[in-house]
């Protein structure tokens, strides 16, 4: 077992040193891999932030219930207390007319207009959060609320929900498509690079087979080479994604400031970075295995 580990360590280290001995050609290969990986990685980062933003603005399962202004405060309080027992309602928040007027005054440009009012025209409002995000079920709940005598109007922006779901689906589909295409590109780049190495070292492989070297012994350095190339490309892609995130975050922060928001882009987490390295390393290993095995079987000692 000790000899087996020592052999792997020796061949892995030799494969790494061989890459360093050919810096220009390998650097171009690593850059090709890195930019192939940077596109889906950057798209994944954007999708993650879109999902986080959608969760932060998650109002699609909320209903705004406007109460009848002729209803008494006691009747509204009694109705509000009963809502927590309704099936399909997760929570409810009561906004009194005074609280609603205070919130309007905080909106820039409305303070002076509100000061001209003789009385508070706002009704009591109950913001109901449904337990389910399904549009059909939320519409059924809205109809049930509207049937109550104390309720004047129920508003539910289902169009906004459908647009948000469509945007999330589009961005996610684009990310999966580009990620699949780019990973196939990584596979082909590594496979073709190692295929050329095998053909260039045909004489060396023939000599190794003549002295009795097994196929696994011969193929192992190429497997390590594929893994090293893939990991190097993934590391450079991670740096490129980090730079892209910083550049995009500058623009996003300025845009969010205009909307009085503190939203900013979040980069790749540690676990996401590790997944990038592991997936890319596995692709490098798999591509090397397929490419080298095929040509290794065709090379026979003279």
PDB file of C-alpha atoms in Angstrom:
ATOM      1  CA  UNK A   1       0.000   0.000   0.000  1.00  0.00           C
ATOM      2  CA  UNK A   2       2.890   2.328   0.853  1.00  0.00           C
ATOM      3  CA  UNK A   3       4.545   1.632  -2.503  1.00  0.00           C
ATOM      4  CA  UNK A   4       1.222   2.255  -4.288  1.00  0.00           C
ATOM      5  CA  UNK A   5       0.802   5.672  -2.633  1.00  0.00           C
ATOM      6  CA  UNK A   6       4.452   6.527  -3.281  1.00  0.00           C
ATOM      7  CA  UNK A   7       4.033   5.615  -6.966  1.00  0.00           C
ATOM      8  CA  UNK A   8       0.954   7.817  -7.297  1.00  0.00           C
ATOM      9  CA  UNK A   9       2.742  10.658  -5.550  1.00  0.00           C
ATOM     10  CA  UNK A  10       5.750  10.304  -7.850  1.00  0.00           C
ATOM     11  CA  UNK A  11       3.720  10.149 -11.057  1.00  0.00           C
ATOM     12  CA  UNK A  12       1.392  12.957  -9.987  1.00  0.00           C
ATOM     13  CA  UNK A  13       4.316  15.191  -9.118  1.00  0.00           C
ATOM     14  CA  UNK A  14       6.105  14.356 -12.351  1.00  0.00           C
ATOM     15  CA  UNK A  15       2.982  15.185 -14.358  1.00  0.00           C
ATOM     16  CA  UNK A  16       2.772  18.553 -12.587  1.00  0.00           C
ATOM     17  CA  UNK A  17       6.462  19.307 -13.264  1.00  0.00           C
ATOM     18  CA  UNK A  18       6.039  18.351 -16.923  1.00  0.00           C
ATOM     19  CA  UNK A  19       3.265  20.933 -17.229  1.00  0.00           C
ATOM     20  CA  UNK A  20       5.528  23.590 -15.711  1.00  0.00           C
ATOM     21  CA  UNK A  21       8.277  22.685 -18.172  1.00  0.00           C
ATOM     22  CA  UNK A  22       5.971  23.665 -21.061  1.00  0.00           C
ATOM     23  CA  UNK A  23       4.512  26.918 -19.728  1.00  0.00           C
ATOM     24  CA  UNK A  24       3.409  28.615 -22.961  1.00  0.00           C
ATOM     25  CA  UNK A  25       1.440  25.799 -24.538  1.00  0.00           C
ATOM     26  CA  UNK A  26      -0.102  24.715 -21.255  1.00  0.00           C
ATOM     27  CA  UNK A  27      -0.936  28.305 -20.335  1.00  0.00           C
ATOM     28  CA  UNK A  28      -2.975  28.670 -23.529  1.00  0.00           C
ATOM     29  CA  UNK A  29      -4.777  25.407 -22.742  1.00  0.00           C
ATOM     30  CA  UNK A  30      -5.512  26.549 -19.178  1.00  0.00           C
ATOM     31  CA  UNK A  31      -6.828  29.912 -20.403  1.00  0.00           C
ATOM     32  CA  UNK A  32      -9.083  28.172 -22.937  1.00  0.00           C
ATOM     33  CA  UNK A  33     -10.441  25.976 -20.141  1.00  0.00           C
ATOM     34  CA  UNK A  34     -10.804  28.936 -17.779  1.00  0.00           C
ATOM     35  CA  UNK A  35     -12.849  31.087 -20.133  1.00  0.00           C
ATOM     36  CA  UNK A  36     -14.980  28.095 -21.073  1.00  0.00           C
ATOM     37  CA  UNK A  37     -15.766  27.638 -17.374  1.00  0.00           C
ATOM     38  CA  UNK A  38     -16.053  31.343 -16.516  1.00  0.00           C
ATOM     39  CA  UNK A  39     -19.226  31.866 -18.585  1.00  0.00           C
ATOM     40  CA  UNK A  40     -21.427  29.228 -16.857  1.00  0.00           C
ATOM     41  CA  UNK A  41     -19.868  30.082 -13.483  1.00  0.00           C
ATOM     42  CA  UNK A  42     -20.714  33.771 -13.884  1.00  0.00           C
ATOM     43  CA  UNK A  43     -24.219  32.865 -15.059  1.00  0.00           C
ATOM     44  CA  UNK A  44     -24.642  30.633 -12.010  1.00  0.00           C
ATOM     45  CA  UNK A  45     -23.608  33.517  -9.771  1.00  0.00           C
ATOM     46  CA  UNK A  46     -26.184  35.780 -11.440  1.00  0.00           C
ATOM     47  CA  UNK A  47     -28.918  33.129 -11.164  1.00  0.00           C
ATOM     48  CA  UNK A  48     -28.157  32.705  -7.480  1.00  0.00           C
ATOM     49  CA  UNK A  49     -28.508  36.441  -6.918  1.00  0.00           C
ATOM     50  CA  UNK A  50     -31.726  36.589  -8.949  1.00  0.00           C
ATOM     51  CA  UNK A  51     -33.155  33.833  -6.747  1.00  0.00           C
ATOM     52  CA  UNK A  52     -32.061  35.674  -3.606  1.00  0.00           C
ATOM     53  CA  UNK A  53     -33.595  38.899  -4.893  1.00  0.00           C
ATOM     54  CA  UNK A  54     -36.837  37.068  -5.707  1.00  0.00           C
ATOM     55  CA  UNK A  55     -36.933  35.689  -2.158  1.00  0.00           C
ATOM     56  CA  UNK A  56     -36.318  39.166  -0.745  1.00  0.00           C
ATOM     57  CA  UNK A  57     -39.233  40.521  -2.800  1.00  0.00           C
ATOM     58  CA  UNK A  58     -41.340  37.448  -2.157  1.00  0.00           C
ATOM     59  CA  UNK A  59     -44.831  38.941  -2.133  1.00  0.00           C
ATOM     60  CA  UNK A  60     -46.412  36.690  -4.764  1.00  0.00           C
ATOM     61  CA  UNK A  61     -48.396  34.756  -2.178  1.00  0.00           C
ATOM     62  CA  UNK A  62     -49.609  37.869  -0.379  1.00  0.00           C
ATOM     63  CA  UNK A  63     -53.119  39.260  -0.574  1.00  0.00           C
ATOM     64  CA  UNK A  64     -53.985  42.834   0.310  1.00  0.00           C
ATOM     65  CA  UNK A  65     -57.438  42.871   1.905  1.00  0.00           C
ATOM     66  CA  UNK A  66     -59.157  46.284   2.063  1.00  0.00           C
ATOM     67  CA  UNK A  67     -61.835  46.443   4.724  1.00  0.00           C
ATOM     68  CA  UNK A  68     -65.161  48.227   4.423  1.00  0.00           C
ATOM     69  CA  UNK A  69     -64.848  51.739   5.864  1.00  0.00           C
ATOM     70  CA  UNK A  70     -68.335  51.455   7.398  1.00  0.00           C
ATOM     71  CA  UNK A  71     -67.291  48.420   9.476  1.00  0.00           C
ATOM     72  CA  UNK A  72     -66.690  48.967  13.166  1.00  0.00           C
ATOM     73  CA  UNK A  73     -63.267  48.535  14.734  1.00  0.00           C
ATOM     74  CA  UNK A  74     -64.506  45.676  16.927  1.00  0.00           C
ATOM     75  CA  UNK A  75     -65.895  43.782  13.906  1.00  0.00           C
ATOM     76  CA  UNK A  76     -62.616  44.237  12.014  1.00  0.00           C
ATOM     77  CA  UNK A  77     -60.596  43.065  15.040  1.00  0.00           C
ATOM     78  CA  UNK A  78     -62.799  40.001  15.380  1.00  0.00           C
ATOM     79  CA  UNK A  79     -62.417  39.190  11.681  1.00  0.00           C
ATOM     80  CA  UNK A  80     -58.650  39.693  11.870  1.00  0.00           C
ATOM     81  CA  UNK A  81     -58.353  37.305  14.835  1.00  0.00           C
ATOM     82  CA  UNK A  82     -60.338  34.624  12.983  1.00  0.00           C
ATOM     83  CA  UNK A  83     -58.069  34.747   9.915  1.00  0.00           C
ATOM     84  CA  UNK A  84     -55.257  32.866  11.668  1.00  0.00           C
ATOM     85  CA  UNK A  85     -57.592  29.855  11.912  1.00  0.00           C
ATOM     86  CA  UNK A  86     -58.444  29.829   8.201  1.00  0.00           C
ATOM     87  CA  UNK A  87     -57.057  27.020   6.075  1.00  0.00           C
ATOM     88  CA  UNK A  88     -54.527  28.244   3.541  1.00  0.00           C
ATOM     89  CA  UNK A  89     -53.428  31.305   5.534  1.00  0.00           C
ATOM     90  CA  UNK A  90     -49.915  31.327   6.962  1.00  0.00           C
ATOM     91  CA  UNK A  91     -50.002  34.745   8.630  1.00  0.00           C
ATOM     92  CA  UNK A  92     -51.834  38.048   8.604  1.00  0.00           C
ATOM     93  CA  UNK A  93     -50.726  41.600   9.411  1.00  0.00           C
ATOM     94  CA  UNK A  94     -53.160  44.377  10.300  1.00  0.00           C
ATOM     95  CA  UNK A  95     -52.501  47.950   9.107  1.00  0.00           C
ATOM     96  CA  UNK A  96     -54.744  50.583  10.626  1.00  0.00           C
ATOM     97  CA  UNK A  97     -55.724  53.728   8.696  1.00  0.00           C
ATOM     98  CA  UNK A  98     -53.343  55.811  10.808  1.00  0.00           C
ATOM     99  CA  UNK A  99     -50.453  53.438  10.145  1.00  0.00           C
ATOM    100  CA  UNK A 100     -51.237  53.459   6.442  1.00  0.00           C
ATOM    101  CA  UNK A 101     -51.236  57.250   6.376  1.00  0.00           C
ATOM    102  CA  UNK A 102     -47.899  57.319   8.188  1.00  0.00           C
ATOM    103  CA  UNK A 103     -46.398  54.978   5.593  1.00  0.00           C
ATOM    104  CA  UNK A 104     -47.667  57.215   2.775  1.00  0.00           C
ATOM    105  CA  UNK A 105     -46.078  60.267   4.380  1.00  0.00           C
ATOM    106  CA  UNK A 106     -42.710  58.518   4.233  1.00  0.00           C
ATOM    107  CA  UNK A 107     -42.942  58.370   0.432  1.00  0.00           C
ATOM    108  CA  UNK A 108     -41.113  61.308  -1.080  1.00  0.00           C
ATOM    109  CA  UNK A 109     -43.445  63.890  -2.657  1.00  0.00           C
ATOM    110  CA  UNK A 110     -46.646  62.807  -0.899  1.00  0.00           C
ATOM    111  CA  UNK A 111     -46.120  64.517   2.443  1.00  0.00           C
ATOM    112  CA  UNK A 112     -47.385  67.928   1.312  1.00  0.00           C
ATOM    113  CA  UNK A 113     -50.377  66.454  -0.541  1.00  0.00           C
ATOM    114  CA  UNK A 114     -51.426  64.417   2.505  1.00  0.00           C
ATOM    115  CA  UNK A 115     -51.212  67.478   4.757  1.00  0.00           C
ATOM    116  CA  UNK A 116     -53.990  69.083   2.696  1.00  0.00           C
ATOM    117  CA  UNK A 117     -56.480  66.326   3.570  1.00  0.00           C
ATOM    118  CA  UNK A 118     -59.183  67.151   6.105  1.00  0.00           C
ATOM    119  CA  UNK A 119     -59.531  63.522   7.248  1.00  0.00           C
ATOM    120  CA  UNK A 120     -57.908  60.148   6.775  1.00  0.00           C
ATOM    121  CA  UNK A 121     -59.455  58.516   3.656  1.00  0.00           C
ATOM    122  CA  UNK A 122     -57.611  55.222   4.025  1.00  0.00           C
ATOM    123  CA  UNK A 123     -59.422  52.021   5.062  1.00  0.00           C
ATOM    124  CA  UNK A 124     -58.143  49.359   7.410  1.00  0.00           C
ATOM    125  CA  UNK A 125     -55.947  46.848   5.568  1.00  0.00           C
ATOM    126  CA  UNK A 126     -55.023  43.255   6.329  1.00  0.00           C
ATOM    127  CA  UNK A 127     -52.035  41.774   4.495  1.00  0.00           C
ATOM    128  CA  UNK A 128     -52.609  38.018   4.260  1.00  0.00           C
ATOM    129  CA  UNK A 129     -49.779  35.598   3.440  1.00  0.00           C
ATOM    130  CA  UNK A 130     -50.949  32.324   1.911  1.00  0.00           C
ATOM    131  CA  UNK A 131     -49.323  29.055   2.869  1.00  0.00           C
ATOM    132  CA  UNK A 132     -49.022  28.018  -0.788  1.00  0.00           C
ATOM    133  CA  UNK A 133     -47.377  29.869  -3.694  1.00  0.00           C
ATOM    134  CA  UNK A 134     -49.707  28.263  -6.225  1.00  0.00           C
ATOM    135  CA  UNK A 135     -51.536  30.948  -8.208  1.00  0.00           C
ATOM    136  CA  UNK A 136     -54.792  28.978  -8.504  1.00  0.00           C
ATOM    137  CA  UNK A 137     -54.997  28.239  -4.768  1.00  0.00           C
ATOM    138  CA  UNK A 138     -54.182  31.851  -3.913  1.00  0.00           C
ATOM    139  CA  UNK A 139     -56.966  33.046  -6.229  1.00  0.00           C
ATOM    140  CA  UNK A 140     -59.393  30.692  -4.497  1.00  0.00           C
ATOM    141  CA  UNK A 141     -58.358  32.178  -1.154  1.00  0.00           C
ATOM    142  CA  UNK A 142     -58.842  35.689  -2.566  1.00  0.00           C
ATOM    143  CA  UNK A 143     -62.375  34.818  -3.698  1.00  0.00           C
ATOM    144  CA  UNK A 144     -63.145  33.379  -0.259  1.00  0.00           C
ATOM    145  CA  UNK A 145     -61.963  36.565   1.437  1.00  0.00           C
ATOM    146  CA  UNK A 146     -63.900  38.776  -0.974  1.00  0.00           C
ATOM    147  CA  UNK A 147     -67.105  36.911  -0.109  1.00  0.00           C
ATOM    148  CA  UNK A 148     -66.909  38.240   3.460  1.00  0.00           C
ATOM    149  CA  UNK A 149     -69.247  41.144   4.176  1.00  0.00           C
ATOM    150  CA  UNK A 150     -66.539  43.181   5.922  1.00  0.00           C
ATOM    151  CA  UNK A 151     -64.200  43.011   2.919  1.00  0.00           C
ATOM    152  CA  UNK A 152     -64.412  45.754   0.308  1.00  0.00           C
ATOM    153  CA  UNK A 153     -61.664  44.620  -2.067  1.00  0.00           C
ATOM    154  CA  UNK A 154     -58.904  41.984  -2.360  1.00  0.00           C
ATOM    155  CA  UNK A 155     -55.853  42.578  -4.515  1.00  0.00           C
ATOM    156  CA  UNK A 156     -53.519  39.893  -5.743  1.00  0.00           C
ATOM    157  CA  UNK A 157     -50.870  40.643  -8.385  1.00  0.00           C
ATOM    158  CA  UNK A 158     -50.820  37.282 -10.177  1.00  0.00           C
ATOM    159  CA  UNK A 159     -49.337  38.841 -13.321  1.00  0.00           C
ATOM    160  CA  UNK A 160     -46.262  39.876 -11.343  1.00  0.00           C
ATOM    161  CA  UNK A 161     -45.907  36.316 -10.071  1.00  0.00           C
ATOM    162  CA  UNK A 162     -46.118  34.812 -13.539  1.00  0.00           C
ATOM    163  CA  UNK A 163     -43.535  37.263 -14.898  1.00  0.00           C
ATOM    164  CA  UNK A 164     -41.142  36.535 -12.037  1.00  0.00           C
ATOM    165  CA  UNK A 165     -41.513  32.761 -12.470  1.00  0.00           C
ATOM    166  CA  UNK A 166     -40.945  33.116 -16.239  1.00  0.00           C
ATOM    167  CA  UNK A 167     -37.800  35.212 -15.716  1.00  0.00           C
ATOM    168  CA  UNK A 168     -36.389  32.761 -13.164  1.00  0.00           C
ATOM    169  CA  UNK A 169     -37.128  29.837 -15.477  1.00  0.00           C
ATOM    170  CA  UNK A 170     -35.504  31.585 -18.459  1.00  0.00           C
ATOM    171  CA  UNK A 171     -32.325  32.493 -16.575  1.00  0.00           C
ATOM    172  CA  UNK A 172     -32.048  29.008 -15.077  1.00  0.00           C
ATOM    173  CA  UNK A 173     -32.536  27.336 -18.484  1.00  0.00           C
ATOM    174  CA  UNK A 174     -29.911  29.580 -20.096  1.00  0.00           C
ATOM    175  CA  UNK A 175     -27.467  28.718 -17.317  1.00  0.00           C
ATOM    176  CA  UNK A 176     -28.020  24.972 -17.730  1.00  0.00           C
ATOM    177  CA  UNK A 177     -27.660  25.169 -21.524  1.00  0.00           C
ATOM    178  CA  UNK A 178     -24.471  27.234 -21.435  1.00  0.00           C
ATOM    179  CA  UNK A 179     -23.037  25.157 -18.590  1.00  0.00           C
ATOM    180  CA  UNK A 180     -23.630  21.928 -20.539  1.00  0.00           C
ATOM    181  CA  UNK A 181     -22.065  23.345 -23.714  1.00  0.00           C
ATOM    182  CA  UNK A 182     -19.055  24.760 -21.879  1.00  0.00           C
ATOM    183  CA  UNK A 183     -18.441  21.555 -19.908  1.00  0.00           C
ATOM    184  CA  UNK A 184     -18.522  19.586 -23.150  1.00  0.00           C
ATOM    185  CA  UNK A 185     -15.987  22.099 -24.488  1.00  0.00           C
ATOM    186  CA  UNK A 186     -13.761  21.496 -21.440  1.00  0.00           C
ATOM    187  CA  UNK A 187     -14.032  17.762 -22.020  1.00  0.00           C
ATOM    188  CA  UNK A 188     -13.006  18.099 -25.673  1.00  0.00           C
ATOM    189  CA  UNK A 189     -10.117  20.501 -24.956  1.00  0.00           C
ATOM    190  CA  UNK A 190      -8.551  18.212 -22.345  1.00  0.00           C
ATOM    191  CA  UNK A 191      -9.177  15.081 -24.416  1.00  0.00           C
ATOM    192  CA  UNK A 192      -7.612  16.577 -27.544  1.00  0.00           C
ATOM    193  CA  UNK A 193      -4.618  17.957 -25.602  1.00  0.00           C
ATOM    194  CA  UNK A 194      -3.821  14.574 -24.092  1.00  0.00           C
ATOM    195  CA  UNK A 195      -4.420  12.798 -27.402  1.00  0.00           C
ATOM    196  CA  UNK A 196      -1.693  14.948 -28.955  1.00  0.00           C
ATOM    197  CA  UNK A 197       0.618  14.198 -26.031  1.00  0.00           C
ATOM    198  CA  UNK A 198       0.113  10.472 -26.462  1.00  0.00           C
ATOM    199  CA  UNK A 199       0.869  10.686 -30.182  1.00  0.00           C
ATOM    200  CA  UNK A 200       3.972  12.807 -29.542  1.00  0.00           C
ATOM    201  CA  UNK A 201       5.222  10.302 -26.965  1.00  0.00           C
ATOM    202  CA  UNK A 202       4.443   7.227 -29.041  1.00  0.00           C
ATOM    203  CA  UNK A 203       8.058   6.085 -29.044  1.00  0.00           C
ATOM    204  CA  UNK A 204       8.329   6.385 -25.256  1.00  0.00           C
ATOM    205  CA  UNK A 205       5.139   4.359 -24.774  1.00  0.00           C
ATOM    206  CA  UNK A 206       6.429   1.653 -27.106  1.00  0.00           C
ATOM    207  CA  UNK A 207       9.645   1.373 -25.068  1.00  0.00           C
ATOM    208  CA  UNK A 208       7.664   1.183 -21.808  1.00  0.00           C
ATOM    209  CA  UNK A 209       5.536  -1.622 -23.208  1.00  0.00           C
ATOM    210  CA  UNK A 210       8.673  -3.430 -24.382  1.00  0.00           C
ATOM    211  CA  UNK A 211      10.093  -3.501 -20.837  1.00  0.00           C
ATOM    212  CA  UNK A 212       6.814  -4.829 -19.444  1.00  0.00           C
ATOM    213  CA  UNK A 213       5.050  -1.702 -18.147  1.00  0.00           C
ATOM    214  CA  UNK A 214       1.313  -2.194 -17.639  1.00  0.00           C
ATOM    215  CA  UNK A 215      -1.292   0.002 -19.308  1.00  0.00           C
ATOM    216  CA  UNK A 216      -2.361   1.401 -15.930  1.00  0.00           C
ATOM    217  CA  UNK A 217       1.232   2.455 -15.188  1.00  0.00           C
ATOM    218  CA  UNK A 218       1.541   4.173 -18.575  1.00  0.00           C
ATOM    219  CA  UNK A 219      -1.836   5.884 -18.463  1.00  0.00           C
ATOM    220  CA  UNK A 220      -1.573   7.202 -14.903  1.00  0.00           C
ATOM    221  CA  UNK A 221       0.634  10.277 -15.666  1.00  0.00           C
ATOM    222  CA  UNK A 222      -1.787  11.334 -18.387  1.00  0.00           C
ATOM    223  CA  UNK A 223      -4.689  11.070 -15.953  1.00  0.00           C
ATOM    224  CA  UNK A 224      -2.864  13.319 -13.521  1.00  0.00           C
ATOM    225  CA  UNK A 225      -2.090  15.721 -16.364  1.00  0.00           C
ATOM    226  CA  UNK A 226      -5.805  15.933 -17.228  1.00  0.00           C
ATOM    227  CA  UNK A 227      -6.704  16.595 -13.601  1.00  0.00           C
ATOM    228  CA  UNK A 228      -3.985  19.249 -13.181  1.00  0.00           C
ATOM    229  CA  UNK A 229      -5.100  21.036 -16.359  1.00  0.00           C
ATOM    230  CA  UNK A 230      -8.741  20.952 -15.264  1.00  0.00           C
ATOM    231  CA  UNK A 231      -7.973  22.228 -11.759  1.00  0.00           C
ATOM    232  CA  UNK A 232      -5.765  25.010 -13.105  1.00  0.00           C
ATOM    233  CA  UNK A 233      -8.540  26.049 -15.492  1.00  0.00           C
ATOM    234  CA  UNK A 234     -11.090  25.979 -12.666  1.00  0.00           C
ATOM    235  CA  UNK A 235      -8.883  28.166 -10.453  1.00  0.00           C
ATOM    236  CA  UNK A 236      -8.414  30.759 -13.201  1.00  0.00           C
ATOM    237  CA  UNK A 237     -12.158  30.611 -13.954  1.00  0.00           C
ATOM    238  CA  UNK A 238     -12.850  31.261 -10.255  1.00  0.00           C
ATOM    239  CA  UNK A 239     -10.630  34.367 -10.390  1.00  0.00           C
ATOM    240  CA  UNK A 240     -12.341  35.563 -13.592  1.00  0.00           C
ATOM    241  CA  UNK A 241     -15.763  35.034 -11.970  1.00  0.00           C
ATOM    242  CA  UNK A 242     -14.613  36.987  -8.916  1.00  0.00           C
ATOM    243  CA  UNK A 243     -13.513  39.890 -11.127  1.00  0.00           C
ATOM    244  CA  UNK A 244     -16.801  39.743 -13.071  1.00  0.00           C
ATOM    245  CA  UNK A 245     -18.707  39.824  -9.787  1.00  0.00           C
ATOM    246  CA  UNK A 246     -16.802  42.884  -8.569  1.00  0.00           C
ATOM    247  CA  UNK A 247     -17.396  44.729 -11.844  1.00  0.00           C
ATOM    248  CA  UNK A 248     -21.094  43.856 -11.933  1.00  0.00           C
ATOM    249  CA  UNK A 249     -21.517  44.644  -8.250  1.00  0.00           C
ATOM    250  CA  UNK A 250     -20.389  48.234  -8.854  1.00  0.00           C
ATOM    251  CA  UNK A 251     -23.187  48.734 -11.393  1.00  0.00           C
ATOM    252  CA  UNK A 252     -25.787  46.833  -9.336  1.00  0.00           C
ATOM    253  CA  UNK A 253     -24.995  48.807  -6.184  1.00  0.00           C
ATOM    254  CA  UNK A 254     -25.463  52.122  -8.018  1.00  0.00           C
ATOM    255  CA  UNK A 255     -28.780  50.898  -9.453  1.00  0.00           C
ATOM    256  CA  UNK A 256     -29.959  49.635  -6.060  1.00  0.00           C
ATOM    257  CA  UNK A 257     -29.102  53.003  -4.481  1.00  0.00           C
ATOM    258  CA  UNK A 258     -31.508  54.727  -6.872  1.00  0.00           C
ATOM    259  CA  UNK A 259     -34.265  52.471  -5.482  1.00  0.00           C
ATOM    260  CA  UNK A 260     -33.213  53.057  -1.858  1.00  0.00           C
ATOM    261  CA  UNK A 261     -32.035  49.456  -1.576  1.00  0.00           C
ATOM    262  CA  UNK A 262     -28.858  48.015  -0.106  1.00  0.00           C
ATOM    263  CA  UNK A 263     -28.841  44.996  -2.438  1.00  0.00           C
ATOM    264  CA  UNK A 264     -25.433  43.816  -3.657  1.00  0.00           C
ATOM    265  CA  UNK A 265     -24.171  40.831  -5.619  1.00  0.00           C
ATOM    266  CA  UNK A 266     -22.933  37.803  -3.709  1.00  0.00           C
ATOM    267  CA  UNK A 267     -20.053  35.799  -5.165  1.00  0.00           C
ATOM    268  CA  UNK A 268     -19.402  32.080  -5.007  1.00  0.00           C
ATOM    269  CA  UNK A 269     -19.445  30.529  -1.546  1.00  0.00           C
ATOM    270  CA  UNK A 270     -16.719  28.179  -0.366  1.00  0.00           C
ATOM    271  CA  UNK A 271     -18.831  25.069  -0.978  1.00  0.00           C
ATOM    272  CA  UNK A 272     -19.762  26.280  -4.474  1.00  0.00           C
ATOM    273  CA  UNK A 273     -16.083  26.893  -5.266  1.00  0.00           C
ATOM    274  CA  UNK A 274     -15.205  23.385  -4.076  1.00  0.00           C
ATOM    275  CA  UNK A 275     -17.970  21.921  -6.261  1.00  0.00           C
ATOM    276  CA  UNK A 276     -16.515  23.804  -9.242  1.00  0.00           C
ATOM    277  CA  UNK A 277     -13.080  22.295  -8.570  1.00  0.00           C
ATOM    278  CA  UNK A 278     -14.408  18.775  -8.009  1.00  0.00           C
ATOM    279  CA  UNK A 279     -16.675  18.720 -11.082  1.00  0.00           C
ATOM    280  CA  UNK A 280     -13.962  20.150 -13.324  1.00  0.00           C
ATOM    281  CA  UNK A 281     -11.355  17.756 -11.926  1.00  0.00           C
ATOM    282  CA  UNK A 282     -13.668  14.805 -12.560  1.00  0.00           C
ATOM    283  CA  UNK A 283     -14.254  15.967 -16.146  1.00  0.00           C
ATOM    284  CA  UNK A 284     -10.494  16.258 -16.652  1.00  0.00           C
ATOM    285  CA  UNK A 285      -9.982  12.751 -15.293  1.00  0.00           C
ATOM    286  CA  UNK A 286     -12.790  11.280 -17.397  1.00  0.00           C
ATOM    287  CA  UNK A 287     -11.639  13.041 -20.588  1.00  0.00           C
ATOM    288  CA  UNK A 288      -8.061  11.881 -20.051  1.00  0.00           C
ATOM    289  CA  UNK A 289      -9.180   8.326 -19.412  1.00  0.00           C
ATOM    290  CA  UNK A 290     -11.233   8.095 -22.595  1.00  0.00           C
ATOM    291  CA  UNK A 291      -8.752   9.872 -24.852  1.00  0.00           C
ATOM    292  CA  UNK A 292      -5.611   8.092 -23.658  1.00  0.00           C
ATOM    293  CA  UNK A 293      -7.114   4.594 -23.378  1.00  0.00           C
ATOM    294  CA  UNK A 294      -8.290   4.640 -26.986  1.00  0.00           C
ATOM    295  CA  UNK A 295      -4.878   5.535 -28.445  1.00  0.00           C
ATOM    296  CA  UNK A 296      -2.921   3.502 -25.918  1.00  0.00           C
ATOM    297  CA  UNK A 297      -4.551   0.306 -27.183  1.00  0.00           C
ATOM    298  CA  UNK A 298      -3.480   1.181 -30.731  1.00  0.00           C
ATOM    299  CA  UNK A 299       0.197   1.609 -29.803  1.00  0.00           C
ATOM    300  CA  UNK A 300       2.106  -1.653 -29.762  1.00  0.00           C
ATOM    301  CA  UNK A 301       5.853  -2.221 -29.181  1.00  0.00           C
ATOM    302  CA  UNK A 302       7.892  -2.693 -32.324  1.00  0.00           C
TER     303      UNK A 302
END
